Coordinates of N, CA and C in Angstrom, one line a residue:
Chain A
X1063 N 1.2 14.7 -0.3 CA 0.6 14.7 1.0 C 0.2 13.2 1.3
X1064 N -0.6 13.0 2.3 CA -0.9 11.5 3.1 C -1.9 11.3 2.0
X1065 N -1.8 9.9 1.3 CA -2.8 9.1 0.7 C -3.2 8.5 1.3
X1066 N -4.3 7.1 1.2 CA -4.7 5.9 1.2 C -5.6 5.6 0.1
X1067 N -5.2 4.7 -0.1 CA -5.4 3.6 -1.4 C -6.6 2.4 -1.2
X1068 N -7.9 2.7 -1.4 CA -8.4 1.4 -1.1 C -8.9 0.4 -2.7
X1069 N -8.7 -0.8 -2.2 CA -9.0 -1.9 -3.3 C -9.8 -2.8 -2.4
X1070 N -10.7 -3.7 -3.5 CA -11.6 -3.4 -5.1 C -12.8 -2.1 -4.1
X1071 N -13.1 -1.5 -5.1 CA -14.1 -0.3 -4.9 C -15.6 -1.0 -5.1
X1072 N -15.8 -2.3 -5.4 CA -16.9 -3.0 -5.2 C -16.3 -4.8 -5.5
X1073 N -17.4 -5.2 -4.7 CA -16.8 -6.4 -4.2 C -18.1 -7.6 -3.8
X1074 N -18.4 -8.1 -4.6 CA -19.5 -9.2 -4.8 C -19.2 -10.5 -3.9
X1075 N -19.3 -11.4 -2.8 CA -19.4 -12.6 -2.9 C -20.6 -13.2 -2.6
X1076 N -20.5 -14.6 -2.5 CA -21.7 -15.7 -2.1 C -21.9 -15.5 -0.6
X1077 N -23.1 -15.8 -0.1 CA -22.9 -15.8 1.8 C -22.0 -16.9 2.1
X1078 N -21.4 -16.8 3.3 CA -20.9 -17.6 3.4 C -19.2 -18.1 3.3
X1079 N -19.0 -17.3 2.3 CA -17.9 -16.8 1.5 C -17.2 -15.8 2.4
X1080 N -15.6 -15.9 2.4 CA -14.8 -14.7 3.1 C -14.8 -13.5 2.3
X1081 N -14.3 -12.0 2.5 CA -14.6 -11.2 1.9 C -13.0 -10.5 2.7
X1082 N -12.5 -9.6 1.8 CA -10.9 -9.3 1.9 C -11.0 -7.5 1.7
X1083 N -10.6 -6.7 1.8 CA -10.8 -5.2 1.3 C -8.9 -5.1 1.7
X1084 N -8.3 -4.4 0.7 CA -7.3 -4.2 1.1 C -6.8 -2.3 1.1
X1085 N -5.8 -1.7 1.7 CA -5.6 -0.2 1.6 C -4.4 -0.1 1.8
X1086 N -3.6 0.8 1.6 CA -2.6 1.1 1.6 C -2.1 2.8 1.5
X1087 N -1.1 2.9 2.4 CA -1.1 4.2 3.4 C 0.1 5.1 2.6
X1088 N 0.5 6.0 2.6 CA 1.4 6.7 2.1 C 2.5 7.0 3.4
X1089 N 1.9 7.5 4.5 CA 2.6 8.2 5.5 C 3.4 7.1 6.3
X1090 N 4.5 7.0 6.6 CA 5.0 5.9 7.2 C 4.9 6.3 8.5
X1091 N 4.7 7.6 9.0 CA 4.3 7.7 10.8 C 3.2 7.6 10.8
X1092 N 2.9 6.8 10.0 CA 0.8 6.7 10.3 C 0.9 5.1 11.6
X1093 N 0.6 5.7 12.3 CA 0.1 4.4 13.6 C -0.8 4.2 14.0
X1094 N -1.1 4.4 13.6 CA -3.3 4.1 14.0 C -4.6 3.5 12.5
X1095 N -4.8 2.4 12.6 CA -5.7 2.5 11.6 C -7.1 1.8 11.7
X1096 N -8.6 2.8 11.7 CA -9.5 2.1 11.8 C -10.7 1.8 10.9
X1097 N -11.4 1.2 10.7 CA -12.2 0.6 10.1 C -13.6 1.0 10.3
X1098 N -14.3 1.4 9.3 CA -15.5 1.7 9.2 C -16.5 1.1 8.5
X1099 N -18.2 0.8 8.7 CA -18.8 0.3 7.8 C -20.1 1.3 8.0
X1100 N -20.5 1.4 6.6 CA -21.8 2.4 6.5 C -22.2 1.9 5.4
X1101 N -23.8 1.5 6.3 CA -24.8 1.2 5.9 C -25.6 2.2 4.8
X1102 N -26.5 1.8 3.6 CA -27.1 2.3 2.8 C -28.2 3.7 3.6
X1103 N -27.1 4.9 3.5 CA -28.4 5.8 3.8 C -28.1 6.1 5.7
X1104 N -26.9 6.0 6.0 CA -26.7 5.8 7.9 C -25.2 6.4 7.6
X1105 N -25.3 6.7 9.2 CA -23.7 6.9 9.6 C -22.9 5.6 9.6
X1106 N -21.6 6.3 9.3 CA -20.5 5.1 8.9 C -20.2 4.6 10.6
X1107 N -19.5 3.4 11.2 CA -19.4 3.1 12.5 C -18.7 2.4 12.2
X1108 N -17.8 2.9 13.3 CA -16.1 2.0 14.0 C -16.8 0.9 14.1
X1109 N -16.1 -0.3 13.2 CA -16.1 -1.9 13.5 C -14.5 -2.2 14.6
X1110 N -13.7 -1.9 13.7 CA -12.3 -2.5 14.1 C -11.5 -1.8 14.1
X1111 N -10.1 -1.6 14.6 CA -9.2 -0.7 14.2 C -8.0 -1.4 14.9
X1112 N -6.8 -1.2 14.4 CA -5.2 -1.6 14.6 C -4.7 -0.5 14.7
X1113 N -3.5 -1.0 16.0 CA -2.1 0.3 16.0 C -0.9 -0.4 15.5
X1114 N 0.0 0.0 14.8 CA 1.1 0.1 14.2 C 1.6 -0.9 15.0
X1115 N 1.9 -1.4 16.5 CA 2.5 -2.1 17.2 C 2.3 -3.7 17.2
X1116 N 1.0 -3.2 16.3 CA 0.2 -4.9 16.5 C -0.2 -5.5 15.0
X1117 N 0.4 -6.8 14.9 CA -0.1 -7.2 13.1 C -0.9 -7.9 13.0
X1118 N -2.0 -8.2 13.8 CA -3.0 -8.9 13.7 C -4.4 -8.6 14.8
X1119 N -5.7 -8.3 14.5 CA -6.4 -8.5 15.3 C -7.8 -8.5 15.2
X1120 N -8.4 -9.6 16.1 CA -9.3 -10.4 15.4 C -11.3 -9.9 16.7
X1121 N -12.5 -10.0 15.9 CA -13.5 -9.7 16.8 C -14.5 -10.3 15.9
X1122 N -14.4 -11.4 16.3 CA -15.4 -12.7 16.1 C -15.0 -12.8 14.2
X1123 N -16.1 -12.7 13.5 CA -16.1 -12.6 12.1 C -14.9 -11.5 11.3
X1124 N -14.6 -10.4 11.9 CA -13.7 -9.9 11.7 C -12.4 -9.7 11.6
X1125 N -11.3 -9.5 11.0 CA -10.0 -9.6 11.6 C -9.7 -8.3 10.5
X1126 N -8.5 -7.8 11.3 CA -7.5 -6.7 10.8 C -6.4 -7.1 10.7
X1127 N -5.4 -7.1 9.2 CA -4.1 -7.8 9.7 C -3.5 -6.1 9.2
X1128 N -2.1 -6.1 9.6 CA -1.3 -4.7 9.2 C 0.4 -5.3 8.6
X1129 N 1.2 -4.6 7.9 CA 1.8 -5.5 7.0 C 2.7 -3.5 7.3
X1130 N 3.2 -2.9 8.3 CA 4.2 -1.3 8.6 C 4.7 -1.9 7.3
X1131 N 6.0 -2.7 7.1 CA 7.1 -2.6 6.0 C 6.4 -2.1 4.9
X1132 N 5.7 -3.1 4.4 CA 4.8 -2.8 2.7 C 3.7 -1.5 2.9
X1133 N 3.5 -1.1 4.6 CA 2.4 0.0 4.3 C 0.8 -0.5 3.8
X1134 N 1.0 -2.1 4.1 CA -0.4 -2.4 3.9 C -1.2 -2.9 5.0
X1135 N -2.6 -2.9 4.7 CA -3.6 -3.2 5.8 C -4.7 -3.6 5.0
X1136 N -5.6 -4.7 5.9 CA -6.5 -5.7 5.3 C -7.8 -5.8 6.4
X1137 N -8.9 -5.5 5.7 CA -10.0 -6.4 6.1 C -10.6 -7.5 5.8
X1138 N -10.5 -8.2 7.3 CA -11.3 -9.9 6.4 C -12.3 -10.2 7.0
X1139 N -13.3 -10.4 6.5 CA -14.5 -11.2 6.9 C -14.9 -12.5 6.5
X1140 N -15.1 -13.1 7.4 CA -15.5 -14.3 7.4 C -16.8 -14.8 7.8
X1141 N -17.4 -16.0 7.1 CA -18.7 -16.8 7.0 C -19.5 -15.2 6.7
X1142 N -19.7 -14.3 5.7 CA -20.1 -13.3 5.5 C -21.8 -13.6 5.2
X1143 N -22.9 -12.9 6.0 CA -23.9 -12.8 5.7 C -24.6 -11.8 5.2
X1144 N -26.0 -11.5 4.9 CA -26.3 -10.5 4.1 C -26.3 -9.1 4.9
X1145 N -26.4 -8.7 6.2 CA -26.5 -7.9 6.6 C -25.1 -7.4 6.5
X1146 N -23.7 -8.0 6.4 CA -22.1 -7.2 6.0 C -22.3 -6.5 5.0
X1147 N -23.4 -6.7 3.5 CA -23.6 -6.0 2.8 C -23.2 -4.5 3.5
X1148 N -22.6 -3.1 3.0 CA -22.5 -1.9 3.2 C -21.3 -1.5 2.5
X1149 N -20.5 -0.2 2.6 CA -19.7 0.3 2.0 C -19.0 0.0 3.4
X1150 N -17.6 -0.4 3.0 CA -16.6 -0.1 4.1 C -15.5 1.1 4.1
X1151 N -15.1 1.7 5.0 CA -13.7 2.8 4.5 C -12.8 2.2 5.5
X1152 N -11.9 2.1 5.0 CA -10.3 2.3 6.0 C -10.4 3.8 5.9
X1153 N -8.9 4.0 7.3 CA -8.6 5.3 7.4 C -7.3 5.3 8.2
X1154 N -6.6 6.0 7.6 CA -5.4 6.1 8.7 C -4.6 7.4 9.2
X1155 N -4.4 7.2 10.3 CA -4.1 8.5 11.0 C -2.5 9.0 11.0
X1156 N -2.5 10.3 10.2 CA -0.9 10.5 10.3 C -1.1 11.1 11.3
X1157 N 0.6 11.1 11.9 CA 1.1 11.4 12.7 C 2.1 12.5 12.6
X1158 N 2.3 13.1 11.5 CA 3.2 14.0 11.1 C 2.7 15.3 11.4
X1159 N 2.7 15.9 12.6 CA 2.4 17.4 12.8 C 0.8 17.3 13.1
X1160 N 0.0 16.6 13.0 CA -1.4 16.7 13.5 C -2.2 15.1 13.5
X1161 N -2.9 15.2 14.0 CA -3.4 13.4 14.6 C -4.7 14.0 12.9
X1162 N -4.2 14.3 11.7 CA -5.9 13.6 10.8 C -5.6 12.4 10.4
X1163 N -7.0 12.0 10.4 CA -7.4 10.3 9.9 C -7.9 11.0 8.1
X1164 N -7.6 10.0 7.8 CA -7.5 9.9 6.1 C -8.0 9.1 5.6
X1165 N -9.0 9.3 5.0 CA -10.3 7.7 4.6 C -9.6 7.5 3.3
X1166 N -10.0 6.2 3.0 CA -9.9 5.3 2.0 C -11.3 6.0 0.9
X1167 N -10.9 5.7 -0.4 CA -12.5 5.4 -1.2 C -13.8 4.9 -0.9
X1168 N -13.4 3.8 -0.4 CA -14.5 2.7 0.1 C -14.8 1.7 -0.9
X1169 N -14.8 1.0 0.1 CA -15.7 -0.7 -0.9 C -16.8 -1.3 -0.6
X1170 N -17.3 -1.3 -1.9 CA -19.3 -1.4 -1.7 C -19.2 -3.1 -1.7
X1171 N -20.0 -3.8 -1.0 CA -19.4 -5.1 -0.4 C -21.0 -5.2 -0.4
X1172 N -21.1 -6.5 -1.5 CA -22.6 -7.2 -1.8 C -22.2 -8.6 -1.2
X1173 N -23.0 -9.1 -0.5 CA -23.3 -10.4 0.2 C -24.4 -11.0 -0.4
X1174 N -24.6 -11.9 -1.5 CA -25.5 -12.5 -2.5 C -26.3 -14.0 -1.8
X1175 N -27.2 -14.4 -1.8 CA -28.2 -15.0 -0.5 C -28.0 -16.2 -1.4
Chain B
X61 N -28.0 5.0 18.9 CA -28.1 5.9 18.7 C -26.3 6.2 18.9
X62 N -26.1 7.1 18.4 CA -24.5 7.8 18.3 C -24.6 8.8 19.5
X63 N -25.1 9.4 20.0 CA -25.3 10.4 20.7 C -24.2 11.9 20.3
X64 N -24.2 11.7 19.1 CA -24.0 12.9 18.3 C -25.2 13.8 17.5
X65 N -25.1 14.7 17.6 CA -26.8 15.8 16.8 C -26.6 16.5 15.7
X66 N -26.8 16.2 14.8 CA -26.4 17.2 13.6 C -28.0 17.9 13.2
X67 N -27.7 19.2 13.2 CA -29.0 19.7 12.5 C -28.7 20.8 11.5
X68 N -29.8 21.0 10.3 CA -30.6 20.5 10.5 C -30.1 19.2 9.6
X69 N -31.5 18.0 9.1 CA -31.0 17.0 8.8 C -31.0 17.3 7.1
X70 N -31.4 18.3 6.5 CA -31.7 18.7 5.3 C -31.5 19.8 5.2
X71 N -31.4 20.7 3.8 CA -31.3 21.9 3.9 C -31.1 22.3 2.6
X72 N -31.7 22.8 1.7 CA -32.1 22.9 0.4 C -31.7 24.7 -0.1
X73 N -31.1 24.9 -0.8 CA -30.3 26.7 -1.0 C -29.9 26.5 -2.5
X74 N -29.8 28.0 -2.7 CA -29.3 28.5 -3.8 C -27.6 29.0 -4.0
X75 N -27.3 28.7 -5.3 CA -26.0 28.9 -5.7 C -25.8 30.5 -4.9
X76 N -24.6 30.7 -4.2 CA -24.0 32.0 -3.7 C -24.6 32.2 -2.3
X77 N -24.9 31.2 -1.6 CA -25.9 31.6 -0.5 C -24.4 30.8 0.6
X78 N -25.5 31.3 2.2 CA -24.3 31.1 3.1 C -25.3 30.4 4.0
X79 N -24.5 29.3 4.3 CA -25.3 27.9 5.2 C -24.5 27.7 6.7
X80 N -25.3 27.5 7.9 CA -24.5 27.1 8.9 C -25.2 25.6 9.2
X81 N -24.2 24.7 9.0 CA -24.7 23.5 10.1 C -23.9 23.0 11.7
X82 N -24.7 22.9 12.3 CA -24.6 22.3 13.7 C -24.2 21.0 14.3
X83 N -23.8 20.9 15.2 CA -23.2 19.8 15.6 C -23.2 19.9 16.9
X84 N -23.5 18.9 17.8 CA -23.6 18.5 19.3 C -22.9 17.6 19.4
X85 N -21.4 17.2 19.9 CA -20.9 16.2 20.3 C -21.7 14.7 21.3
X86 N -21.1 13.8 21.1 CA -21.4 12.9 22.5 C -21.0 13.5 23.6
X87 N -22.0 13.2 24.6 CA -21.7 13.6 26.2 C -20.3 13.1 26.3
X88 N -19.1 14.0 27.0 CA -18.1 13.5 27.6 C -17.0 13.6 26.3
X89 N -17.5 14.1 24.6 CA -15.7 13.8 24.0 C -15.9 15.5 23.4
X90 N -14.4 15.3 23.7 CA -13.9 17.0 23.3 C -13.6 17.3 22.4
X91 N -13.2 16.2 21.3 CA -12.8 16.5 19.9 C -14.1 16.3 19.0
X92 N -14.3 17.7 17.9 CA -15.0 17.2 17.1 C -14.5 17.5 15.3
X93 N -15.1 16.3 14.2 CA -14.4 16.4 13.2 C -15.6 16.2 12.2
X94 N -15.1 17.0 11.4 CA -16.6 17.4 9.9 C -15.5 16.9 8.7
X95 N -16.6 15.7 8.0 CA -16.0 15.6 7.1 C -17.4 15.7 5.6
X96 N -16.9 15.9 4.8 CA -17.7 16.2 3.4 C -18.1 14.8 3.0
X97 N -19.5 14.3 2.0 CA -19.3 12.8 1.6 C -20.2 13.1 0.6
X98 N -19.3 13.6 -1.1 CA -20.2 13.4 -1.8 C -21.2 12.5 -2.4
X99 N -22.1 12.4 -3.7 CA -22.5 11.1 -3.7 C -21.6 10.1 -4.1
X100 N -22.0 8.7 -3.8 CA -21.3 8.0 -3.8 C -19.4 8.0 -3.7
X101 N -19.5 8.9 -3.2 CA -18.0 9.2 -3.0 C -17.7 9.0 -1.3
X102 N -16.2 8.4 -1.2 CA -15.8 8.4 0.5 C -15.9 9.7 1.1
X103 N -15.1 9.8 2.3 CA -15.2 10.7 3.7 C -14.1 11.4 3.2
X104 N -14.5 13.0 2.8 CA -13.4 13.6 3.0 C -13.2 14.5 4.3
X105 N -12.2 14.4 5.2 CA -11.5 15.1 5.9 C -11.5 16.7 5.7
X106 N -12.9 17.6 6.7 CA -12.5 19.1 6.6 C -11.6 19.5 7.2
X107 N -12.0 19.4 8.9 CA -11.4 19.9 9.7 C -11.8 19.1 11.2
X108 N -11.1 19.3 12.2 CA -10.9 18.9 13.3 C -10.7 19.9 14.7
X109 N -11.5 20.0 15.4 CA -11.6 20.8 17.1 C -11.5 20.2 18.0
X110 N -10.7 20.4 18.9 CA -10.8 20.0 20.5 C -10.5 21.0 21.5
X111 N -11.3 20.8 22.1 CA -11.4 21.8 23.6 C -11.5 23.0 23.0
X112 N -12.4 23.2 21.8 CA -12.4 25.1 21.5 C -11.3 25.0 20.6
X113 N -10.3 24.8 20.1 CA -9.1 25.1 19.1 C -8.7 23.9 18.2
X114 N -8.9 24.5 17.1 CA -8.6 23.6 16.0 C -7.1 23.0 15.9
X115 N -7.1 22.0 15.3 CA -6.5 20.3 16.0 C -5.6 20.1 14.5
X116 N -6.9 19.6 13.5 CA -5.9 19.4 12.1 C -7.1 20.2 11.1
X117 N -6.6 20.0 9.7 CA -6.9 20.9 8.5 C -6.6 20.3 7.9
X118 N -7.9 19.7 6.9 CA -7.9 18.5 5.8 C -8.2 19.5 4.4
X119 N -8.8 18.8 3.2 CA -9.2 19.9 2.2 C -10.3 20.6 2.3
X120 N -10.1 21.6 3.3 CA -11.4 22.4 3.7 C -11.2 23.9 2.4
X121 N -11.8 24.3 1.8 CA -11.8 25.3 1.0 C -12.0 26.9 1.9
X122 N -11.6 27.7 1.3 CA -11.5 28.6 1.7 C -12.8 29.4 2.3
X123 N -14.1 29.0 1.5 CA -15.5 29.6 1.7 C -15.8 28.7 3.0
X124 N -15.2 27.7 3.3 CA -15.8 26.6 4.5 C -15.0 27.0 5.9
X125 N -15.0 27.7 6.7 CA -15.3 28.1 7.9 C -15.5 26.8 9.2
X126 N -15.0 27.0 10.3 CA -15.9 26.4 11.5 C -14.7 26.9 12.7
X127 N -16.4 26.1 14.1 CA -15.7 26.7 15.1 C -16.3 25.7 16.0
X128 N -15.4 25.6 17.2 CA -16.1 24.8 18.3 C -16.3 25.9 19.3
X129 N -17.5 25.6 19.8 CA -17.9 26.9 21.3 C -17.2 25.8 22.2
X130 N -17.6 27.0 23.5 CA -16.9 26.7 25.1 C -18.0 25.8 25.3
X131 N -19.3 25.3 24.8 CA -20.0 24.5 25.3 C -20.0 23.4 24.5
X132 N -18.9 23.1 23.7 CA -17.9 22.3 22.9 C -19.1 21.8 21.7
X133 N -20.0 22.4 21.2 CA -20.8 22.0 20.1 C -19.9 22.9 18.7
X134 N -20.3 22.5 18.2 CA -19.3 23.1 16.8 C -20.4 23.1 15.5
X135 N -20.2 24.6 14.7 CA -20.5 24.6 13.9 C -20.0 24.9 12.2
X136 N -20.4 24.8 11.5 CA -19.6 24.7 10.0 C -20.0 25.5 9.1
X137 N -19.6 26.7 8.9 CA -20.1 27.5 8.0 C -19.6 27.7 6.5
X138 N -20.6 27.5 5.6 CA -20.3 27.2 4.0 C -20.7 28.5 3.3
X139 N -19.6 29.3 2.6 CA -20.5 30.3 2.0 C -20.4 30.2 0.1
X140 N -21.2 31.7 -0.4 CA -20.3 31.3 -1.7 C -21.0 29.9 -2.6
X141 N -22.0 29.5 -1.6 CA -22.4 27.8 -2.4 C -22.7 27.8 -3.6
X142 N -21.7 26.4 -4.3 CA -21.3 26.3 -5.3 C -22.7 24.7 -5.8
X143 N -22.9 24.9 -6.7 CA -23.3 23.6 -7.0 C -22.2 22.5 -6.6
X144 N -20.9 22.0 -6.6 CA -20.3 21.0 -6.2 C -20.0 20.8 -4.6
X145 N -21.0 21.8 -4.1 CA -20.9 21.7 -3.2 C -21.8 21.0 -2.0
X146 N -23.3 20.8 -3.0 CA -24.2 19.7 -2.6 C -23.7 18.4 -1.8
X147 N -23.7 17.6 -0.6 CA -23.4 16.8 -0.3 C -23.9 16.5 0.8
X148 N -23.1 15.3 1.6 CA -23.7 15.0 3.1 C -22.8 15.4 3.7
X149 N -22.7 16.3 5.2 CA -22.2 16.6 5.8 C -21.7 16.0 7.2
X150 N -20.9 15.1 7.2 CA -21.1 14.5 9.1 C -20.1 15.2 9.4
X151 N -20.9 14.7 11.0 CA -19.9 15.4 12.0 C -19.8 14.4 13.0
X152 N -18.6 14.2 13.5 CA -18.1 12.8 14.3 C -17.2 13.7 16.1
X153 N -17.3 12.7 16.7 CA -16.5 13.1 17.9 C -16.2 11.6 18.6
X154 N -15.2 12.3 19.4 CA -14.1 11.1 20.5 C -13.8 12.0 21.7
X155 N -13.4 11.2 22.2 CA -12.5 11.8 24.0 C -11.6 12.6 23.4
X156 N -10.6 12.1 22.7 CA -9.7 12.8 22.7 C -9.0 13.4 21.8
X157 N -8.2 14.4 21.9 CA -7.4 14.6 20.5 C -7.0 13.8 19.3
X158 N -6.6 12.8 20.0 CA -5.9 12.1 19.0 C -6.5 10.8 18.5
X159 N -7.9 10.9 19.3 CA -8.8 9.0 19.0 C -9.2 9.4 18.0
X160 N -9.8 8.1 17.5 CA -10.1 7.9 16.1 C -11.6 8.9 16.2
X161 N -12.1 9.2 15.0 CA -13.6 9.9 15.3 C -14.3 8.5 15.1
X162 N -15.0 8.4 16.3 CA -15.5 6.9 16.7 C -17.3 7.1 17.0
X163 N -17.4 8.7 16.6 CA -19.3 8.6 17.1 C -19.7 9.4 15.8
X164 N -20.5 8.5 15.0 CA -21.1 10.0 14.2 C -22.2 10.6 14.1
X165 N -22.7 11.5 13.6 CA -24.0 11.9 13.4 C -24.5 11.5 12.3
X166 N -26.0 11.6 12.4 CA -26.8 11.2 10.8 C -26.7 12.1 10.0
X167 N -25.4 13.2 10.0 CA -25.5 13.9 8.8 C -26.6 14.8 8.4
X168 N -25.6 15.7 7.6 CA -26.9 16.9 7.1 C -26.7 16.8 5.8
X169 N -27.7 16.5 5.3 CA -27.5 16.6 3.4 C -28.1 18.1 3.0
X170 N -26.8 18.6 2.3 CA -27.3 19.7 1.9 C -27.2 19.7 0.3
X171 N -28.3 20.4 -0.3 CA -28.9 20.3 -1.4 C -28.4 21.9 -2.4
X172 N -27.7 21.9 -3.4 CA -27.4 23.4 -3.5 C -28.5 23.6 -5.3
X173 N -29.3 24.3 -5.4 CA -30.3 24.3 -6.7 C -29.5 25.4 -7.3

């Protein structure tokens, strides 16, 4: 059935410092993929998200790149400060007989002062 | 605020007992989607409603039930509660069938003794 794959499952940097999450999808009709962050103890919330059509796309500190052939997709954050601290999930949505989104593990993402 | 409602926000039960939780969509989106979030564990995918008729079917177990009414709130009924079955419960909504689940609620943690 539809996987996703997320890497590292925790993830330490300096502030300041870029920060990377990477996932990877099983379903190759998956065209849709969006990005979540949830804070310690809160609902998770849409940051970013990419469609299959597009391999890059960027919202201020954020960017999403997507990589269809290899079935991979990336979050990067940049000049990261303490408040990015949270768990992030990818998620991607197959397209094979029903629109479900499919989360990732998640990555617990420390931002160190 | 999400302008999604999950109640209640707690709810504390015994092994073999039968639980309903609630959900109020955002004003304006028709789809709604329950997913499970053990501890420290990601978002799993139960199930998905729009317009009153179920959409997609993630690993929802057979004791786990739901419905969306005509006044498009949905609820989730768990029976049979198992100790692994402790967890946080959100419920998320969008416009549309096929958007990402982009609003969520603060979740119902339920507690099974």
């Amino acid at each position: 059935g539809e996987n996703v794959e997320q890497h590292p499952s925790t993830l330490s940097v300096q502030e300041g410092d870029s920060a990377v999450i990477k996932c990877t999808y099983s379903d190759s009709a998956s065209n849709y993929f969006p990005w979540y962050k949830q804070e310690l103890g809160k609902r998770p919330q849409l940051i970013i998200d990419i469609r299959s059509n597009v391999g890059e796309k960027k919202d201020q500190r954020i960017a999403v790149t997507l990589n269809k052939t290899a079935k991979h997709f990336s979050l990067h954050i940049t000049e990261t400060q303490p408040e990015d601290s949270a768990v992030y999930f990818c998620a991607a949505r197959a397209t094979s007989g029903t629109y479900k989104y499919i989360f990732g593990t998640g990555t617990r993402l420390k931002v160190l002062a | 605020d999400s302008g999604v409602t999950q109640t209640p926000k707690h709810l504390i039960t015994a092994t073999g007992q039968r639980v309903t939780l609630r959900c109020s969509p955002r004003s304006g989106d028709l789809s709604v989607y329950w997913y499970q979030q053990s501890l420290d564990q990601g978002l799993q995918f139960l199930i998905q409603y729009y317009n009153g008729e179920e959409r997609a079917k993630g690993n929802i177990l057979e004791r786990f039930s739901a419905q969306q009414f005509p006044d498009l709130h949905s609820e989730l009924n768990l029976s049979s509660l198992e100790l692994g079955d402790s967890a946080l419960y959100f419920c998320a909504s969008s416009p549309g069938t096929g958007a990402q689940p982009q609003h969520f609620g603060d979740g119902t943690r339920l507690s099974i003794l």
